[in-house]
Coordinates of C-alpha atoms in Angstrom, one line a residue:
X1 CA 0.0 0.0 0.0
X2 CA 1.1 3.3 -1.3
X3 CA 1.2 6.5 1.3
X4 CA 1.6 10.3 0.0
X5 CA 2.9 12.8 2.4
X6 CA 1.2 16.3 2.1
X7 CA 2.6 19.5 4.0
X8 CA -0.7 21.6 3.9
X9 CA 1.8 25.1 4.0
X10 CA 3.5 24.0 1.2
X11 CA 0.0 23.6 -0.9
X12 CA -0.8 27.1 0.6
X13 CA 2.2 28.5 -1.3
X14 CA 2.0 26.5 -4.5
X15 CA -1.4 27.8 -4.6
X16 CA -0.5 31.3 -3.9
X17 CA 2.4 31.2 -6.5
X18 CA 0.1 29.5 -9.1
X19 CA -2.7 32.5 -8.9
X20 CA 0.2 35.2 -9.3
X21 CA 1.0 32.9 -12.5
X22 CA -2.4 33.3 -14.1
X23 CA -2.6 36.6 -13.0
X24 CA 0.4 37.5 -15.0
X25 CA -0.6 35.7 -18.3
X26 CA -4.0 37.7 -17.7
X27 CA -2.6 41.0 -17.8
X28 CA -0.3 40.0 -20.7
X29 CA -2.9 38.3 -22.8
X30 CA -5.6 41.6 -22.1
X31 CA -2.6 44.1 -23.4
X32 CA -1.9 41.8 -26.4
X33 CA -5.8 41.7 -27.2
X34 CA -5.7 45.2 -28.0
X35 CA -3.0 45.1 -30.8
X36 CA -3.5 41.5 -32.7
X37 CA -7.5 41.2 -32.5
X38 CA -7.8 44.3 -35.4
X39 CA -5.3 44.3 -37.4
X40 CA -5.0 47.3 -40.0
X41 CA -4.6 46.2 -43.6
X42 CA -1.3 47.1 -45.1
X43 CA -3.1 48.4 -48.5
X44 CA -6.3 48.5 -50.0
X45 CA -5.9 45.5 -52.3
X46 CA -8.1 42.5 -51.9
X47 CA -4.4 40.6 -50.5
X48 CA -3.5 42.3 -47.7
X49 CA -7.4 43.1 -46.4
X50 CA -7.1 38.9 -46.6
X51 CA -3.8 39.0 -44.3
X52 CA -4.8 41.6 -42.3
X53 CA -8.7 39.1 -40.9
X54 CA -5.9 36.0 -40.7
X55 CA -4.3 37.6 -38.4
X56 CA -7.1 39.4 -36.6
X57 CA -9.5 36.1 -36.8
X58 CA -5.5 33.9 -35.2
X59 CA -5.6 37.1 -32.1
X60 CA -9.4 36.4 -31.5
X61 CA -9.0 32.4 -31.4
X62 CA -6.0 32.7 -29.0
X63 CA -8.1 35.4 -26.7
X64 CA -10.5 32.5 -26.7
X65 CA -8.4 29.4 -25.9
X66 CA -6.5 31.6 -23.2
X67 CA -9.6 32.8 -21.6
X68 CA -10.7 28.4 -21.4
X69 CA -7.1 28.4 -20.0
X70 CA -7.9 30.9 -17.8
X71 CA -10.7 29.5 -16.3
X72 CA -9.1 25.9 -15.7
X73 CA -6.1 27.6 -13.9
X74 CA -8.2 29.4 -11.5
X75 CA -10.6 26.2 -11.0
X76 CA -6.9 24.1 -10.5
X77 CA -6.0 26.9 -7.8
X78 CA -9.3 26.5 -5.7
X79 CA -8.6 23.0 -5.7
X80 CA -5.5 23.2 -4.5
X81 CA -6.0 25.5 -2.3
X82 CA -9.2 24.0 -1.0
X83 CA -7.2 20.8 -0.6
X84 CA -4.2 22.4 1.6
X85 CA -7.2 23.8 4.0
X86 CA -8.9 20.3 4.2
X87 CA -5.2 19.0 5.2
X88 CA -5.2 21.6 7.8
X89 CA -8.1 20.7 9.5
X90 CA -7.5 17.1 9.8
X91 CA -4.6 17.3 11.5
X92 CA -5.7 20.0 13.2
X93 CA -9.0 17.8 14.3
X94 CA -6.5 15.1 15.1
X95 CA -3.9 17.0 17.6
X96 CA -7.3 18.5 19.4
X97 CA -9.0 14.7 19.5
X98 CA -5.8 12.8 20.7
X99 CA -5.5 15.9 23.5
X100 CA -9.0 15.8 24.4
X101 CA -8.6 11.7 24.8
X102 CA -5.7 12.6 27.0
X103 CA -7.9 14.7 29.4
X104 CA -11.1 12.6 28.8
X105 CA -9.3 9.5 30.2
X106 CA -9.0 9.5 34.0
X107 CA -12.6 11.0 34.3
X108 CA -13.8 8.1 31.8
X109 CA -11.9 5.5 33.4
X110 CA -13.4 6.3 36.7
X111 CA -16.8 7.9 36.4
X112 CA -17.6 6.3 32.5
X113 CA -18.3 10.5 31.8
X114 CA -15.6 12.9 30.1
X115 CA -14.7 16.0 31.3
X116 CA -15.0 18.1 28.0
X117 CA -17.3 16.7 25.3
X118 CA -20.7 16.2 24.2
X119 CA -22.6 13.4 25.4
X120 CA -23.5 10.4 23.1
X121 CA -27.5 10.4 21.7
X122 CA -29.5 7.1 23.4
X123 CA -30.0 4.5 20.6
X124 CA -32.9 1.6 19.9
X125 CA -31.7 -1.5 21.4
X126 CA -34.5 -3.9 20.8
X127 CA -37.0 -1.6 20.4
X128 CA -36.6 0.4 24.3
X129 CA -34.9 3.7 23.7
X130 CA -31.7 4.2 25.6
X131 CA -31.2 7.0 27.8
X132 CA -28.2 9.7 26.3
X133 CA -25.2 10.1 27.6
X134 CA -24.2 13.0 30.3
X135 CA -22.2 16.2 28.6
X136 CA -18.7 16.5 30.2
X137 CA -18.0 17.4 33.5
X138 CA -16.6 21.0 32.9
X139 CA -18.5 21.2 29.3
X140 CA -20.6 19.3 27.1
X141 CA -24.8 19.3 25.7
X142 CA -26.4 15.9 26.9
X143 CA -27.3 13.3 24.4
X144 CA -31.1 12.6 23.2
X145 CA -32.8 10.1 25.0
X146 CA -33.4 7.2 22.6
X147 CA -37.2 6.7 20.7
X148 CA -38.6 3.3 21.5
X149 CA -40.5 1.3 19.1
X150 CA -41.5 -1.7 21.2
X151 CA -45.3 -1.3 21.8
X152 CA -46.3 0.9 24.9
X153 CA -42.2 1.2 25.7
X154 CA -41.3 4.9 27.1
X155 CA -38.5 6.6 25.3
X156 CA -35.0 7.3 26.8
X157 CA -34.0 10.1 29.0
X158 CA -32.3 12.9 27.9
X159 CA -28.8 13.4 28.9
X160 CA -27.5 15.9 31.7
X161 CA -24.7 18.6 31.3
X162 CA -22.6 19.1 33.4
X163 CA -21.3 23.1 34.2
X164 CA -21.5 24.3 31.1
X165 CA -24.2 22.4 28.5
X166 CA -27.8 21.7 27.8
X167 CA -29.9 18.6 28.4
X168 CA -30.7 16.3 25.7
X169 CA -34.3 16.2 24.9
X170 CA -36.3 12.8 26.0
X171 CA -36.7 10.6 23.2
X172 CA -40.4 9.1 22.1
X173 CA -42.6 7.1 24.1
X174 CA -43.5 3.7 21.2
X175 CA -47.1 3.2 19.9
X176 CA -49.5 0.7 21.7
X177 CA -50.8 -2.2 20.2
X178 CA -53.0 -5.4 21.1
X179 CA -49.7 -6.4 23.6
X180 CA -49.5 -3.2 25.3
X181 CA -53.2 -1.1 25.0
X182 CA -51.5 2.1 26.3
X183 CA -48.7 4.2 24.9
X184 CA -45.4 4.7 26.2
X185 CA -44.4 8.1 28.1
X186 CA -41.9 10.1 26.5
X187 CA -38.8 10.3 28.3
X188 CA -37.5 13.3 30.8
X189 CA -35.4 16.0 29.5
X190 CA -32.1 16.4 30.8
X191 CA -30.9 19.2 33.3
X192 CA -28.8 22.2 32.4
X193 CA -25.8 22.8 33.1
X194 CA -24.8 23.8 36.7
X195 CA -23.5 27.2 36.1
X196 CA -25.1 27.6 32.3
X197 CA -26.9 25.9 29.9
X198 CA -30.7 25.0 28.7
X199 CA -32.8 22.0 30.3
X200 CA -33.7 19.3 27.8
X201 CA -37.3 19.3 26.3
X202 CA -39.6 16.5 27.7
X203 CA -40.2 13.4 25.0
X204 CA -43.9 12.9 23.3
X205 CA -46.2 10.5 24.7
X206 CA -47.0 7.2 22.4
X207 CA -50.2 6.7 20.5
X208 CA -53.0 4.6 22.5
X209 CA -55.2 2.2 20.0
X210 CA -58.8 1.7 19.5
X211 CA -59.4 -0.4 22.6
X212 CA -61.5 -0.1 25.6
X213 CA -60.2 2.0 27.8
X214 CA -56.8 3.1 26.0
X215 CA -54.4 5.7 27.0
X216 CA -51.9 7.7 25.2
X217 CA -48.8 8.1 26.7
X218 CA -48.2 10.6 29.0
X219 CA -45.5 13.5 27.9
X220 CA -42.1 13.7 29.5
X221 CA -40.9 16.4 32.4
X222 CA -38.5 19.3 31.1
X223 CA -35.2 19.0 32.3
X224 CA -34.8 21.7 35.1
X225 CA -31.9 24.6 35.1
X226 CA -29.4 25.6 38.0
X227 CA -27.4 29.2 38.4
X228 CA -28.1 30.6 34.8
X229 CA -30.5 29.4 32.1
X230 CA -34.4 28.1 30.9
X231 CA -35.5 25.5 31.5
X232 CA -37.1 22.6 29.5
X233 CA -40.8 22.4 28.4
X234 CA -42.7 19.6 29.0
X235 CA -43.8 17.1 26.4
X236 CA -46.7 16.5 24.5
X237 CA -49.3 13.7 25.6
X238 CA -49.9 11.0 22.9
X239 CA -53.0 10.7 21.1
X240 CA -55.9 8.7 22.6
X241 CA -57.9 6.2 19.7
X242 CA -61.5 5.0 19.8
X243 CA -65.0 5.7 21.2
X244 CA -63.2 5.1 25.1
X245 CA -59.8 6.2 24.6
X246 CA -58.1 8.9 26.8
X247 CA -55.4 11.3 25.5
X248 CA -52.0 11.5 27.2
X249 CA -51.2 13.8 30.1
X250 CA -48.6 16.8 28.9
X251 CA -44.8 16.4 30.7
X252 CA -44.8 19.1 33.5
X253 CA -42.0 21.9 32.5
X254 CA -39.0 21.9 34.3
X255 CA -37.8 24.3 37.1
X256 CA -35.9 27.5 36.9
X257 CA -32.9 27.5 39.0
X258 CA -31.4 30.7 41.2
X259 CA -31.6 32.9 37.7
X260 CA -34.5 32.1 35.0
X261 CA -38.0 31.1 33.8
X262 CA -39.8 28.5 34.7
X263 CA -40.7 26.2 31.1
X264 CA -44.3 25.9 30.2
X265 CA -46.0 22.3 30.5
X266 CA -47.1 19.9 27.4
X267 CA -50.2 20.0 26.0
X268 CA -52.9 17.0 26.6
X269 CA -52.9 14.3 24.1
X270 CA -56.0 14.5 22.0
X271 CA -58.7 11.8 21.7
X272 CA -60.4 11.1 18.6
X273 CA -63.5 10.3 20.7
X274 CA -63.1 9.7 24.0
X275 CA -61.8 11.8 26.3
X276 CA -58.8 14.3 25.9
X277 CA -55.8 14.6 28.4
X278 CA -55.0 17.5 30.6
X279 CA -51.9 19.5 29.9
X280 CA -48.7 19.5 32.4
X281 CA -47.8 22.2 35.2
X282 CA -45.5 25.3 34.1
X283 CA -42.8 25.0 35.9
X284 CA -41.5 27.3 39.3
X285 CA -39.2 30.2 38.1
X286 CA -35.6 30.7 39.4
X287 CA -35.4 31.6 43.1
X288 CA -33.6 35.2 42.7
X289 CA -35.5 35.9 39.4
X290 CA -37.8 34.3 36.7
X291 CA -41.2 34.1 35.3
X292 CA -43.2 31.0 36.2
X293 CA -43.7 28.5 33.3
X294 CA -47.5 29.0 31.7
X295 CA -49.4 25.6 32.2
X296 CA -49.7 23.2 29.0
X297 CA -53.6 23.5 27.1
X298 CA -55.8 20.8 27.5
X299 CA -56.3 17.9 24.9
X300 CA -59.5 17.8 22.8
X301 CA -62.0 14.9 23.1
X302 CA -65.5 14.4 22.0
X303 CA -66.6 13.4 25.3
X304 CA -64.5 15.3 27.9
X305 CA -62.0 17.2 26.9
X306 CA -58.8 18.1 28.7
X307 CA -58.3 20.9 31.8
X308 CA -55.5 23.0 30.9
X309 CA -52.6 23.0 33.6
X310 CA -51.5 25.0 36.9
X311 CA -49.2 27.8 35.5
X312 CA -45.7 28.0 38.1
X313 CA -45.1 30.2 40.5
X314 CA -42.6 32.9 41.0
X315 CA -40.7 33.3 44.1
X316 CA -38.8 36.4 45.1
X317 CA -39.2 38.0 41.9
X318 CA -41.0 37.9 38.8
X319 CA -44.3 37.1 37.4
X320 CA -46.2 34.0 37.6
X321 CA -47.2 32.0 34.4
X322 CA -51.0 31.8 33.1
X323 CA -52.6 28.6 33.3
X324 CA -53.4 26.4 30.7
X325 CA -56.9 26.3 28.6
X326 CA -59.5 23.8 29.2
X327 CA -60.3 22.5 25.5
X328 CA -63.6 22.6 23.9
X329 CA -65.8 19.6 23.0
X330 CA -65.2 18.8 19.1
X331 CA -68.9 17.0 19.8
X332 CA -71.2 17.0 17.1
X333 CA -73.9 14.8 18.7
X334 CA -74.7 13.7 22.0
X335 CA -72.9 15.1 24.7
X336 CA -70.0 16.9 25.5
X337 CA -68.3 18.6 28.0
X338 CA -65.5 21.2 28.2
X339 CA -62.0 21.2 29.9
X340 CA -62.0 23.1 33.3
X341 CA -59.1 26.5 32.9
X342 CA -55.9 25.9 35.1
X343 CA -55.1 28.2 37.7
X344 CA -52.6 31.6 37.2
X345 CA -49.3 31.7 39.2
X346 CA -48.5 33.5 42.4
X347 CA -46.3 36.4 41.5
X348 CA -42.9 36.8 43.2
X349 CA -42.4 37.8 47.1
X350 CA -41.0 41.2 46.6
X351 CA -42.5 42.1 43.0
X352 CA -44.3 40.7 39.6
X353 CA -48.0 40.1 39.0
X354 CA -50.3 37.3 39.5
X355 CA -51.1 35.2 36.2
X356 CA -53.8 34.8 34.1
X357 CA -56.1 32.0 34.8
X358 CA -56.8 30.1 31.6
X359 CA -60.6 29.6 30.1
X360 CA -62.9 27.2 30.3
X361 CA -63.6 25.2 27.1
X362 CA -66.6 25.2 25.2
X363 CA -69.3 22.2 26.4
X364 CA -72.2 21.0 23.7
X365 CA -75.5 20.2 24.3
X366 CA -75.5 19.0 27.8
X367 CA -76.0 20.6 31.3
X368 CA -72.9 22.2 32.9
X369 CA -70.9 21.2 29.5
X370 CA -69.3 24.5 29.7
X371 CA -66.5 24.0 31.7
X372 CA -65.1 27.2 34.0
X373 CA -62.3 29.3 33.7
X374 CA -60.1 29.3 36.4
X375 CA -58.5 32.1 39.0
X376 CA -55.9 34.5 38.4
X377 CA -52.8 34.5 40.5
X378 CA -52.2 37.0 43.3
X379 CA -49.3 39.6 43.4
X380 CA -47.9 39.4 47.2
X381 CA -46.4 43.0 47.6
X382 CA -45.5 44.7 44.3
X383 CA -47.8 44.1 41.4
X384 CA -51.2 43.6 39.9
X385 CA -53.3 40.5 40.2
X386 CA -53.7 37.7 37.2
X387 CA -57.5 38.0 35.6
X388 CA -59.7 35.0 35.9
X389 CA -60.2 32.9 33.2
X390 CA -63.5 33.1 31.3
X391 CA -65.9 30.4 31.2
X392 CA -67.2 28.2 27.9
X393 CA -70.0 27.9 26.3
X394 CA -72.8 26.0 27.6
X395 CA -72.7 28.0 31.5
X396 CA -69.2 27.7 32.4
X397 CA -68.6 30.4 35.2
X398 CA -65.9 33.0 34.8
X399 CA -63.4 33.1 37.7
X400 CA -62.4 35.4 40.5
X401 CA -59.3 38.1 39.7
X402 CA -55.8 37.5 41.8
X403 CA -55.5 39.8 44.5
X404 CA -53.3 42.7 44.0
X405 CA -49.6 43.6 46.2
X406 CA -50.0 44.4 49.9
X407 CA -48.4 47.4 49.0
X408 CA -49.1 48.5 45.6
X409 CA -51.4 46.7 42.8
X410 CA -54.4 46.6 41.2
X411 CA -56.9 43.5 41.5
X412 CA -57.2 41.4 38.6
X413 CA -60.6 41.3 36.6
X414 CA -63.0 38.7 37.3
X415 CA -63.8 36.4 34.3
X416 CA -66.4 36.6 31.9
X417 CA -69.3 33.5 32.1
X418 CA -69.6 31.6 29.3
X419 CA -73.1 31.9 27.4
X420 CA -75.6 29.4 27.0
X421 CA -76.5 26.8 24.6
X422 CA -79.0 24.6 23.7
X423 CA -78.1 22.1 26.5
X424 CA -77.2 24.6 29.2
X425 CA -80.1 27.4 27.8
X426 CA -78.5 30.0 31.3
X427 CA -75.7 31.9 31.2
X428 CA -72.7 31.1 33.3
X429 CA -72.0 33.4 36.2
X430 CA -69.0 35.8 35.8
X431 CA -66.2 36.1 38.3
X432 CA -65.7 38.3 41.1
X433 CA -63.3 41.3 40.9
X434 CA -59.7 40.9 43.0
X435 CA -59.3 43.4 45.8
X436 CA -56.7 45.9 46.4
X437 CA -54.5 46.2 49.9
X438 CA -53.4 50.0 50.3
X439 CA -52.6 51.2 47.2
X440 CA -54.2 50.1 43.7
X441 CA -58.3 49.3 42.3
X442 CA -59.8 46.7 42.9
X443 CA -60.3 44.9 39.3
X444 CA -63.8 44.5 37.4
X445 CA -66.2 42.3 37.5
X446 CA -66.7 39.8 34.8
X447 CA -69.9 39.8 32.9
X448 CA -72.3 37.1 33.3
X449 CA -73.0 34.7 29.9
X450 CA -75.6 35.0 27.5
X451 CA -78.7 33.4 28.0
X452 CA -79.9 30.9 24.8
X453 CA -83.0 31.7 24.2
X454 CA -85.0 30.1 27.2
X455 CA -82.5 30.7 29.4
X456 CA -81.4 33.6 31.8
X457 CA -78.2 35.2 31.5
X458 CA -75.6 34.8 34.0
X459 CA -75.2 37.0 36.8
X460 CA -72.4 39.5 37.0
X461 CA -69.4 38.9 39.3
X462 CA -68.8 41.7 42.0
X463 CA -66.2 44.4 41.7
X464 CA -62.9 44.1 44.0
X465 CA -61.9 46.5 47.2
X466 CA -60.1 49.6 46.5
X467 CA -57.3 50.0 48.1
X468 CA -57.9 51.4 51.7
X469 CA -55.3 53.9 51.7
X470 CA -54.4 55.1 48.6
X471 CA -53.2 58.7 48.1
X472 CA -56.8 59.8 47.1
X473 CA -58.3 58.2 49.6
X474 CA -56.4 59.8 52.8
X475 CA -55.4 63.0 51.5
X476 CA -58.2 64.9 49.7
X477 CA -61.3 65.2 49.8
X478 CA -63.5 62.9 46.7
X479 CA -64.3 65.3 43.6
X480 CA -68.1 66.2 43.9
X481 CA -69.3 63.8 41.0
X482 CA -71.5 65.2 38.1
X483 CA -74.7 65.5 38.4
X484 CA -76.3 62.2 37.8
X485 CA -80.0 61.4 36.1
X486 CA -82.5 59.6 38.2
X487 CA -85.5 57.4 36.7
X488 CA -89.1 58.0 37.6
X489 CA -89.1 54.6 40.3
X490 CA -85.3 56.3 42.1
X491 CA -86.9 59.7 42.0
X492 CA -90.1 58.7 43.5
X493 CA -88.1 56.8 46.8
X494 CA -86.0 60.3 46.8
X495 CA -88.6 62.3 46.9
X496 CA -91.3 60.4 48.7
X497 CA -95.0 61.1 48.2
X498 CA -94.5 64.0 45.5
X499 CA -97.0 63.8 42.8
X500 CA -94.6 64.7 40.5
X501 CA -92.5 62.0 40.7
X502 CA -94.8 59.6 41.0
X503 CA -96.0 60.0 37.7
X504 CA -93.0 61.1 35.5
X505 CA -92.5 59.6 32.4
X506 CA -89.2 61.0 31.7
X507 CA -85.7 61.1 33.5
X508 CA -85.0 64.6 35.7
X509 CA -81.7 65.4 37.2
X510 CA -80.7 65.3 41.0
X511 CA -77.8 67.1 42.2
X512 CA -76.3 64.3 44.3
X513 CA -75.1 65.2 48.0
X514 CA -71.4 66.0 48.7
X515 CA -69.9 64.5 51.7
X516 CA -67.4 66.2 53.7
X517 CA -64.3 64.4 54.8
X518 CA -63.3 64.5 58.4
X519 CA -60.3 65.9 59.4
X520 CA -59.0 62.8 61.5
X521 CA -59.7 60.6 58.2
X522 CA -55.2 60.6 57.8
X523 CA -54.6 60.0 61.3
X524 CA -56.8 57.2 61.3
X525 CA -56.1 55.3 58.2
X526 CA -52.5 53.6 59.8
X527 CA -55.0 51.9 62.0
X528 CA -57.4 50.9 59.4
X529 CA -54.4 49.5 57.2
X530 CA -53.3 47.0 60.8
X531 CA -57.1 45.9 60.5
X532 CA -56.8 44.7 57.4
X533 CA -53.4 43.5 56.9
X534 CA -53.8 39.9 58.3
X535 CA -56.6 39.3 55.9
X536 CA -57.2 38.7 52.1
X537 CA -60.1 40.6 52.0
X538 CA -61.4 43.9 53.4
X539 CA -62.6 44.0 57.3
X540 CA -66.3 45.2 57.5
X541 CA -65.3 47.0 60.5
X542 CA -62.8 48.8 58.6
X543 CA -65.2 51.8 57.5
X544 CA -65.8 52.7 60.9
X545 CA -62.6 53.3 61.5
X546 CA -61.7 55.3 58.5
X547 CA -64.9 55.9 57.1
X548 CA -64.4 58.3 54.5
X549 CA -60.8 56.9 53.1

């Protein structure tokens, strides 16, 4: 067997020498073009007009032929060129692989993990996923857990980094079939890095089949984060089949760590007409600072369909996530009910708002199909309150606003009641308003649902406490309000046994009464703020004690 020795710098400078080559003959050919492509007859006789277009037609068919010449010079001086670089980076490659086995080995040899490298991806071995391997101890991304084909088999777990690296993602949960009737979970993500890095993504739940009582698989966590970084979302659940199978529950989202977000949850597997699955739990922010994870959306079913999932929490600071929708019915016949909202996060200690609830899904021609929205995270001293999810159709009731800060916030908005249908002919109820503490509104009610034709329409949810000592409230006096415009039955209690108002037909104006505000109202508000601060909602005993603040 033959070898060939190349120097790569030696091809560098052949190829460098070879281009100032062409160049040359370029320049030389382009001044010649100029003199021997049109060459002046030496008389006018028929002779030398024929000598003069030999020559010129010999200049042009050079010009060509060098210009083809040309063109393969510069195509032989890529190569070459090309070739030295490729040279380069193989030995290169080699030096930095035979150093990085060097400082790979000790950690291999005793912990089966290097210390600077990526981990391996999990492979099928008989059909069951394997998990991936861990990054490197000082740096390195985790592997990808394995996808499992062996029926109802869950898929491998993502690798874990190890300083400086993101998690491999979870590999496929299998299929079911008439050996194994549910689907296989996906696998967990892997964590982040400890100082940086990205948690791996949760693995999809498996398909269920059309069999009694069937589930999909259920989606994978999120790998969580540490110091610095996001964490992983939560899988997918698999896909419930037939008239009684049930969709896959979505993977929760994984953890923030001291710095960063909480990931959002999987959606709920689906069912093709049975019942969907509920979606997975947004996952907690970073202790120091992050946003909690929003919660995953529930999965459709004709029957029932998914709730949508608890959003996460924030802790010190930060806002909470918004929970997950409940899905509608996809119904066309018979009954159906909706998935149930998941609840809004808690904002951080010291600031961020309260989330959103998520809504209720639509129900279909049953009673309560409409399913209800759930409530908005409260702020705990700095920030507003999350507004209540809104209920589906068929009389789903809207949910109560978050409470706003201690300190400072407004109270979220109360959610809005789904309307009626033909099943569920009244209106759902909407939610109440969140209070205030000492500084902020107190948020709106939500408007009740639509009645369907029969039925009455929902009641409206009540507004939320003011804040008992805002700067309005203890340090000037309310704004007399406009002049308001009383009906005939109002302006008969206001002005007793009058005639006049008794019979009116049309609407007079009443200028309203001005209160005066005490002088003590400042003085007094500390104590009403001590009254109240132990409780959620506003004393009744705390307008005595402050009554005009």
């Amino acid at each position: 067997m033959s070898f060939a020795v190349v120097a790569p710098e030696l091809m560098r400078v052949a190829a460098s020498d070879l281009a100032n080559i062409g160049s040359t003959l370029s320049a030389a050919n382009a001044v010649a073009a100029a003199q021997t492509t049109a060459v002046q007859a030496a008389a006018a006789d028929e002779v030398s007009t024929a000598i003069a277009a030999l020559f010129g037609w010999h200049a042009q068919t050079y010009q060509s032929l060098s210009a083809q010449a040309a063109s393969f010079h510069d195509q032989f001086v890529q190569t070459l060129a090309s070739s030295g670089t490729s040279y380069w980076s193989a030995e290169a490659t080699n030096v930095e692989q035979t150093l990085l086995n060097a400082i790979n080995a000790p950690t291999e040899a005793l912990f089966g993990r290097p210390l600077i490298g990526d981990g391996a991806d999990g492979q099928t071995v008989n059909g069951v996923g394997q998990a991936g391997g861990d990054g490197g101890f000082l740096w390195g991304n985790g592997g990808n857990g394995g996808y499992s084909t062996s029926a109802g088999v869950a898929g491998g777990a993502g690798g874990s980094a190890g300083l400086f690296g993101n998690g491999g993602a979870g590999g496929t949960g299998a299929d079911a079939d008439v050996s194994a009737t549910n689907g296989g979970a996906g696998g967990a993500g892997g964590n982040a890095g400890l100082i940086f890095g990205f948690g791996g993504a949760g693995g999809t739940g498996g398909s269920g089949i059309n069999s009694f009582a069937s589930f999909g698989g259920d989606g994978g966590a999120g790998g969580n984060s540490y110091l610095l970084g996001a964490a992983g979302a939560g899988g997918n659940g698999g896909v419930g089949l037939g008239t009684s199978g049930f969709g896959g529950t979505g993977g929760d989202g994984g953890q923030g760590g001291l710095f960063g977000n909480g990931a959002a949850g999987g959606l709920g597997g689906q069912s093709t007409d049975g019942d969907g699955g509920s979606g997975g739990s947004g996952g907690r922010a970073g202790i120091l600072y992050g946003d909690g994870g929003d919660g995953g959306d529930g999965g459709a079913g004709r029957f029932s369909s998914g709730s949508g999932g608890a959003a996460g929490t924030a802790i010190l600071a930060g806002n909470g996530g918004s929970g997950g929708n409940g899905a509608s019915s996809t119904a066309t016949s018979g009954d159906g009910f909706g998935g149930f909202g998941g609840i809004g996060g808690t904002g951080g200690l010291f600031f961020g708002n309260g989330g959103d609830g998520g809504n209720g899904g639509d129900g279909f021609d049953v009673a309560n199909g409409g399913g209800w929205g759930s409530s908005g995270g409260s702020a705990l001293l700095f920030g507003d309150g999350g507004a209540g999810g809104n209920g589906g159709a068929g009389g789903g009731q809207g949910a109560n606003g978050g409470l706003g800060g201690l300190v400072i916030g407004n109270g979220g908005n109360g959610g809005i009641g789904g309307a009626g249908d033909s099943g569920n002919p009244a209106g759902g109820q909407g939610g109440n308003g969140g209070g205030a503490y000492l500084i902020g509104n107190g948020g709106w009610g939500g408007v009740g649902g639509a009645g369907d034709g029969t039925g009455d329409g929902g009641d409206g949810g009540s507004g939320g406490d003011g804040g008992g000592c805002s700067a309005t409230a203890v340090t000037a006096p309310r704004a007399a309000p406009a002049q308001q415009p009383v009906g005939p039955a109002a302006m008969a209690v206001t002005l007793g046994s009058s005639a006049t108002a008794a019979t009116a037909l049309t609407e007079v104006t009443v200028p309203p009464t001005v209160p005066a505000v005490p002088a003590a109202a400042a003085a007094s508000c500390s104590d009403r703020t001590a009254a109240m601060a132990d409780s959620p909602q506003r004393r009744a005993d705390a307008g005595e004690m402050c009554p005009d603040c």
